[in-house]
Short mmCIF file of C-alpha atoms in Angstrom, two decimals:
data_model
loop_
_atom_site.label_atom_id
_atom_site.label_comp_id
_atom_site.label_asym_id
_atom_site.label_seq_id
_atom_site.Cartn_x
_atom_site.Cartn_y
_atom_site.Cartn_z
CA GLU E 1 124.79 183.35 -88.71
CA ARG E 2 122.00 185.21 -87.01
CA ILE E 3 118.18 184.08 -85.92
CA GLU E 4 115.62 186.81 -85.51
CA THR E 5 113.10 187.25 -82.81
CA SER E 6 110.30 185.20 -83.45
CA ALA E 7 112.03 183.18 -86.21
CA PHE E 8 110.11 180.12 -85.38
CA SER E 9 106.84 181.41 -84.08
CA ARG E 10 104.04 179.07 -84.72
CA SER E 11 105.89 176.63 -86.81
CA GLY E 12 105.06 173.36 -84.66
CA LEU E 13 108.50 172.63 -83.85
CA LYS E 14 109.12 169.47 -81.56
CA SER E 15 112.81 169.81 -81.21
CA PHE E 16 115.45 172.44 -81.98
CA HIS E 17 118.92 172.08 -82.59
CA LEU E 18 121.40 175.39 -82.88
CA PRO E 19 124.02 174.45 -85.07
CA GLU E 20 127.68 175.72 -84.27
CA THR E 21 127.38 178.38 -87.18
CA VAL E 22 124.59 180.70 -85.48
CA ILE E 23 126.25 182.89 -82.92
CA GLU E 24 123.51 185.71 -82.60
CA ILE E 25 119.90 185.36 -81.66
CA GLU E 26 117.80 188.54 -81.33
CA ILE E 27 116.14 189.27 -77.79
CA PRO E 28 112.69 190.82 -77.96
CA SER E 29 113.32 194.37 -77.66
CA SER E 30 109.70 195.31 -76.98
CA THR E 31 106.49 193.95 -75.53
CA LEU E 32 105.19 193.41 -79.01
CA ASP E 33 108.16 190.94 -80.22
CA SER E 34 107.63 187.48 -79.65
CA ASN E 35 110.16 185.45 -78.14
CA LEU E 36 112.05 182.63 -80.29
CA PHE E 37 109.78 179.84 -79.99
CA ASP E 38 106.38 181.80 -79.65
CA ASP E 39 103.23 179.15 -80.03
CA CYS E 40 105.48 176.27 -80.47
CA LYS E 41 103.45 174.28 -78.10
CA GLY E 42 104.87 170.95 -79.13
CA LEU E 43 108.38 171.85 -78.27
CA THR E 44 110.14 169.54 -75.70
CA GLU E 45 113.90 169.42 -76.50
CA ILE E 46 116.45 172.26 -77.18
CA THR E 47 120.25 171.04 -77.94
CA CYS E 48 123.14 172.92 -79.19
CA ASP E 49 126.10 171.77 -81.19
CA GLU E 50 129.08 171.62 -78.48
CA ASN E 51 131.16 173.37 -80.62
CA ASN E 52 128.90 176.60 -80.75
CA PRO E 53 131.40 179.28 -79.24
CA VAL E 54 128.25 181.69 -78.16
CA PHE E 55 125.82 179.30 -76.92
CA ARG E 56 125.12 176.17 -75.18
CA ALA E 57 122.22 174.17 -74.43
CA GLU E 58 121.51 172.18 -70.85
CA GLY E 59 118.15 171.25 -69.34
CA ASN E 60 116.31 172.08 -72.47
CA CYS E 61 117.42 175.78 -71.90
CA LEU E 62 119.34 177.70 -74.62
CA ILE E 63 122.14 179.47 -72.56
CA ARG E 64 124.26 182.15 -73.81
CA ARG E 65 128.11 181.45 -72.81
CA GLU E 66 129.35 184.94 -71.92
CA ASP E 67 127.07 185.98 -69.28
CA SER E 68 125.43 182.46 -68.56
CA ALA E 69 121.76 183.88 -69.56
CA VAL E 70 119.05 181.52 -70.62
CA VAL E 71 117.74 183.06 -73.83
CA ALA E 72 115.13 180.51 -74.58
CA GLY E 73 113.25 177.51 -73.05
CA CYS E 74 110.27 175.45 -73.55
CA LYS E 75 107.78 173.26 -71.36
CA THR E 76 110.24 170.64 -70.26
CA SER E 77 113.32 173.21 -69.18
CA VAL E 78 114.98 172.95 -66.01
CA ILE E 79 117.03 175.75 -65.27
CA PRO E 80 120.65 174.40 -64.32
CA ASP E 81 123.01 175.53 -61.94
CA GLY E 82 125.33 178.19 -62.84
CA VAL E 83 122.79 180.37 -64.88
CA LYS E 84 123.12 184.05 -63.83
CA LYS E 85 120.17 185.59 -65.68
CA ILE E 86 116.98 184.58 -67.68
CA GLU E 87 116.80 186.86 -70.26
CA ARG E 88 113.65 189.19 -71.55
CA LYS E 89 110.95 186.85 -72.79
CA ALA E 90 112.99 183.51 -72.60
CA PHE E 91 109.66 181.57 -71.56
CA SER E 92 106.97 183.76 -72.35
CA SER E 93 104.22 182.95 -74.62
CA SER E 94 102.53 179.78 -75.82
CA ALA E 95 105.86 177.79 -76.17
CA VAL E 96 105.61 177.08 -72.19
CA THR E 97 101.58 177.14 -71.74
CA GLU E 98 101.98 173.85 -70.02
CA LEU E 99 104.79 174.98 -67.36
CA GLU E 100 103.35 174.41 -63.77
CA GLU E 101 106.50 175.11 -61.92
CA ILE E 102 110.10 176.83 -62.25
CA ALA E 103 112.79 176.64 -59.59
CA LEU E 104 115.79 179.02 -60.23
CA PRO E 105 118.86 177.93 -58.87
CA GLU E 106 120.99 179.88 -56.42
CA GLY E 107 123.04 182.27 -58.37
CA VAL E 108 120.64 183.64 -60.89
CA VAL E 109 120.74 187.44 -60.17
CA SER E 110 118.30 188.67 -62.51
CA VAL E 111 115.11 187.84 -64.04
CA GLY E 112 114.22 189.93 -67.48
CA ALA E 113 111.14 191.81 -68.15
CA TYR E 114 108.25 189.58 -69.41
CA ALA E 115 110.62 186.51 -68.62
CA PHE E 116 107.69 184.17 -67.77
CA HIS E 117 104.84 186.40 -69.20
CA GLU E 118 101.81 184.48 -70.63
CA CYS E 119 102.49 181.24 -68.60
CA PRO E 120 99.09 180.62 -67.79
CA GLU E 121 99.53 177.26 -65.74
CA LEU E 122 102.73 178.45 -63.98
CA GLN E 123 101.67 178.29 -60.35
CA SER E 124 105.02 177.75 -58.40
CA VAL E 125 108.24 179.73 -58.76
CA THR E 126 111.17 179.24 -56.29
CA LEU E 127 113.41 182.02 -56.17
CA PRO E 128 116.95 181.86 -54.45
CA GLU E 129 118.44 184.72 -52.22
CA SER E 130 120.75 185.70 -55.26
CA VAL E 131 117.92 187.30 -57.05
CA LYS E 132 118.52 191.07 -57.00
CA ASN E 133 116.47 192.18 -60.00
CA ILE E 134 113.22 191.15 -61.33
CA GLY E 135 111.95 192.88 -64.58
CA SER E 136 108.68 194.43 -65.21
CA ASN E 137 105.94 192.02 -65.90
CA ALA E 138 108.15 188.94 -65.52
CA PHE E 139 105.39 186.62 -64.13
CA SER E 140 102.39 188.60 -65.82
CA TRP E 141 99.50 186.68 -66.86
CA SER E 142 100.43 183.65 -64.79
CA THR E 143 98.95 182.56 -61.55
CA VAL E 144 101.82 183.07 -59.57
CA TYR E 145 102.09 185.78 -56.55
CA TYR E 146 104.57 186.56 -54.05
CA SER E 147 103.96 186.03 -50.37
CA GLU E 148 104.38 188.77 -47.57
CA ALA E 149 106.79 186.78 -46.05
CA ALA E 150 109.51 187.15 -49.10
CA ASP E 151 111.93 189.53 -48.58
CA THR E 152 111.79 191.58 -51.58
CA SER E 153 114.28 194.61 -50.50
CA GLY E 154 116.46 195.32 -53.20
CA TRP E 155 114.26 194.05 -55.88
CA GLY E 156 113.10 197.64 -56.95
CA ASN E 157 109.68 198.53 -57.80
CA GLU E 158 109.30 195.81 -60.62
CA ALA E 159 108.75 193.21 -57.73
CA THR E 160 104.79 194.39 -57.54
CA ASP E 161 104.50 194.05 -61.18
CA PHE E 162 103.90 190.30 -60.71
CA LEU E 163 101.71 190.19 -57.55
CA ILE E 164 98.72 188.96 -59.22
CA ALA E 165 95.17 189.05 -57.27
CA ARG E 166 95.80 186.90 -53.99
CA GLU E 167 92.48 186.43 -53.40
CA LYS E 168 91.78 185.05 -56.96
CA PHE E 169 94.69 182.57 -57.17
CA PRO E 170 95.30 179.85 -54.33
CA CYS E 171 99.34 179.52 -55.14
CA ARG E 172 102.36 181.45 -53.87
CA LEU E 173 105.88 182.38 -54.99
CA ALA E 174 108.63 180.76 -52.96
CA TYR E 175 111.47 182.93 -51.88
CA ASN E 176 114.04 180.91 -50.93
CA GLY E 177 111.69 178.11 -49.62
CA VAL E 178 110.07 180.43 -47.57
CA TYR E 179 106.08 180.51 -48.50
#
């Protein structure tokens, strides 16, 4: 079975359980596509059948087993150790409007485009040294920005896409604990 992008958009979900039989979840391919839980402001719990061969849930994150990628999260998500990638639009939009901070564990290599897009309360993101790629607009429309002290070499031009007016917002993006 398959779940298409924005399948639960505006559904009012409070909890979500992925059954064993769902083995494909469509990842938004364009900026116009919504994520799985778009506008599910009350969503606080994400679980998955332990016998699902493709996905697992941990820390209120839905994780693809094959590449340890978070494909969806909610406002109570804590990204667990072992995750390697944050998928495109995994946390974007209204499902996580109350998300104020996120710490990516060591080992995360990639943050997909629009991963945390439209998280207006997001003020603090801690990136480990393992991050090598940040997709375009990964943190757009949030109050996060990165400090000059951050070593962004190797991130590519996309690193500047989440730089939000420093004068306007008093917070900083922590890079490996350096502000």
